[in-house]
Short mmCIF file of C-alpha atoms in Angstrom, two decimals:
data_model
loop_
_atom_site.label_atom_id
_atom_site.label_comp_id
_atom_site.label_asym_id
_atom_site.label_seq_id
_atom_site.Cartn_x
_atom_site.Cartn_y
_atom_site.Cartn_z
CA MET A 1 24.21 -29.52 -45.19
CA PRO A 2 26.09 -31.63 -42.63
CA ASP A 3 26.10 -35.42 -42.39
CA LYS A 4 23.12 -36.90 -40.52
CA THR A 5 23.04 -39.86 -38.17
CA LEU A 6 20.02 -42.08 -38.82
CA VAL A 7 18.78 -45.24 -37.09
CA CYS A 8 18.10 -48.39 -39.12
CA SER A 9 14.46 -49.51 -38.96
CA ASP A 10 15.49 -53.19 -39.11
CA CYS A 11 18.51 -53.58 -36.80
CA ASN A 12 18.32 -50.29 -34.85
CA THR A 13 21.98 -49.44 -35.47
CA GLN A 14 23.05 -45.90 -36.24
CA PHE A 15 24.43 -45.10 -39.69
CA THR A 16 25.67 -41.96 -41.38
CA PHE A 17 23.71 -40.34 -44.19
CA THR A 18 26.50 -38.28 -45.75
CA GLU A 19 26.16 -34.86 -47.29
CA GLY A 20 26.89 -36.36 -50.72
CA GLU A 21 24.23 -39.03 -50.27
CA GLN A 22 21.74 -36.38 -49.17
CA ASP A 23 22.47 -34.34 -52.30
CA PHE A 24 22.03 -37.41 -54.51
CA PHE A 25 18.75 -38.41 -52.84
CA ASN A 26 17.43 -34.85 -53.14
CA GLN A 27 18.37 -34.61 -56.83
CA LYS A 28 16.60 -37.89 -57.57
CA GLY A 29 13.56 -37.04 -55.46
CA PHE A 30 14.16 -40.00 -53.12
CA THR A 31 13.20 -40.07 -49.46
CA PRO A 32 16.04 -40.63 -46.96
CA PRO A 33 16.94 -44.28 -46.33
CA THR A 34 15.35 -46.06 -43.39
CA ARG A 35 17.77 -49.02 -43.39
CA CYS A 36 21.55 -49.21 -43.03
CA ALA A 37 23.62 -50.41 -45.99
CA GLU A 38 23.94 -53.95 -44.60
CA CYS A 39 20.16 -54.33 -44.09
CA ARG A 40 19.49 -52.88 -47.57
CA ARG A 41 21.89 -55.44 -49.09
CA ARG A 42 20.27 -58.27 -47.12
CA ARG A 43 16.76 -57.20 -48.12
CA LYS A 44 17.75 -56.90 -51.79
CA ALA A 45 19.35 -60.36 -51.72
CA GLU A 46 16.19 -61.84 -50.18
CA LYS A 47 14.04 -60.26 -52.88
CA MET A 48 16.35 -61.52 -55.63
CA ALA A 49 16.14 -65.04 -54.16
CA GLY A 50 12.35 -64.85 -54.15
CA GLY A 51 12.13 -64.67 -50.40
CA GLY A 52 10.17 -61.52 -49.94
CA GLY A 53 7.63 -60.40 -52.32
CA GLY A 54 4.01 -60.77 -52.20
CA TYR A 55 3.90 -60.44 -55.96
CA GLY A 56 2.13 -63.20 -57.80
CA GLY A 57 2.32 -66.84 -56.90
CA ASP A 58 -0.14 -69.01 -55.03
CA ARG A 59 -1.85 -67.28 -52.17
CA GLY A 60 -3.20 -70.45 -50.67
CA GLY A 61 -6.75 -71.63 -50.60
CA SER A 62 -8.47 -73.67 -53.24
CA ARG A 63 -10.11 -72.61 -56.43
CA ASN A 64 -13.17 -74.41 -57.60
CA TRP A 65 -13.72 -73.16 -61.12
#
Protein backbone atom coordinates (compact mmCIF):
# COMPACT_ATOMS: atom_id res chain seq x y z
CA MET A 1 0.00 0.00 0.00
CA PRO A 2 1.54 3.35 -0.98
CA ASP A 3 1.93 6.40 1.25
CA LYS A 4 -1.17 8.59 1.49
CA THR A 5 -1.40 12.36 1.66
CA LEU A 6 -3.95 13.50 4.24
CA VAL A 7 -5.15 16.98 5.25
CA CYS A 8 -5.05 18.04 8.91
CA SER A 9 -8.49 18.83 10.33
CA ASP A 10 -7.05 21.59 12.54
CA CYS A 11 -4.54 23.51 10.40
CA ASN A 12 -5.49 22.25 6.91
CA THR A 13 -1.90 21.37 6.00
CA GLN A 14 -1.10 18.22 4.08
CA PHE A 15 0.86 15.45 5.80
CA THR A 16 2.05 12.02 4.76
CA PHE A 17 0.53 8.89 6.25
CA THR A 18 3.32 6.43 5.46
CA GLU A 19 2.92 2.81 4.50
CA GLY A 20 4.49 1.78 7.82
CA GLU A 21 2.11 3.99 9.79
CA GLN A 22 -0.83 2.57 7.86
CA ASP A 23 0.28 -0.98 8.70
CA PHE A 24 0.65 -0.08 12.38
CA PHE A 25 -2.76 1.61 12.54
CA ASN A 26 -4.39 -1.36 10.79
CA GLN A 27 -2.76 -3.87 13.15
CA LYS A 28 -3.96 -1.93 16.18
CA GLY A 29 -7.44 -1.36 14.77
CA PHE A 30 -7.00 2.44 14.80
CA THR A 31 -8.66 4.80 12.36
CA PRO A 32 -6.34 6.97 10.22
CA PRO A 33 -5.18 10.21 11.87
CA THR A 34 -7.13 13.38 11.20
CA ARG A 35 -4.44 15.76 12.53
CA CYS A 36 -0.82 16.30 11.53
CA ALA A 37 1.94 15.40 14.01
CA GLU A 38 2.36 19.02 15.16
CA CYS A 39 -1.37 19.47 15.88
CA ARG A 40 -1.48 16.09 17.67
CA ARG A 41 1.44 17.17 19.88
CA ARG A 42 -0.21 20.53 20.59
CA ARG A 43 -3.54 18.91 21.45
CA LYS A 44 -1.88 16.36 23.74
CA ALA A 45 0.06 19.12 25.53
CA GLU A 46 -3.16 21.10 26.05
CA LYS A 47 -4.88 18.06 27.53
CA MET A 48 -1.94 17.36 29.83
CA ALA A 49 -2.05 20.98 31.03
CA GLY A 50 -5.75 20.67 31.77
CA GLY A 51 -6.75 22.94 28.93
CA GLY A 52 -9.10 20.74 27.03
CA GLY A 53 -11.22 18.23 28.65
CA GLY A 54 -14.72 18.43 29.62
CA TYR A 55 -14.11 15.75 32.21
CA GLY A 56 -15.15 16.60 35.72
CA GLY A 57 -14.73 19.96 37.33
CA ASP A 58 -17.26 22.71 37.89
CA ARG A 59 -19.70 23.16 35.07
CA GLY A 60 -20.95 26.47 36.28
CA GLY A 61 -24.29 27.26 37.79
CA SER A 62 -25.20 27.04 41.42
CA ARG A 63 -26.27 24.10 43.47
CA ASN A 64 -28.81 24.59 46.17
CA TRP A 65 -28.77 21.34 48.10
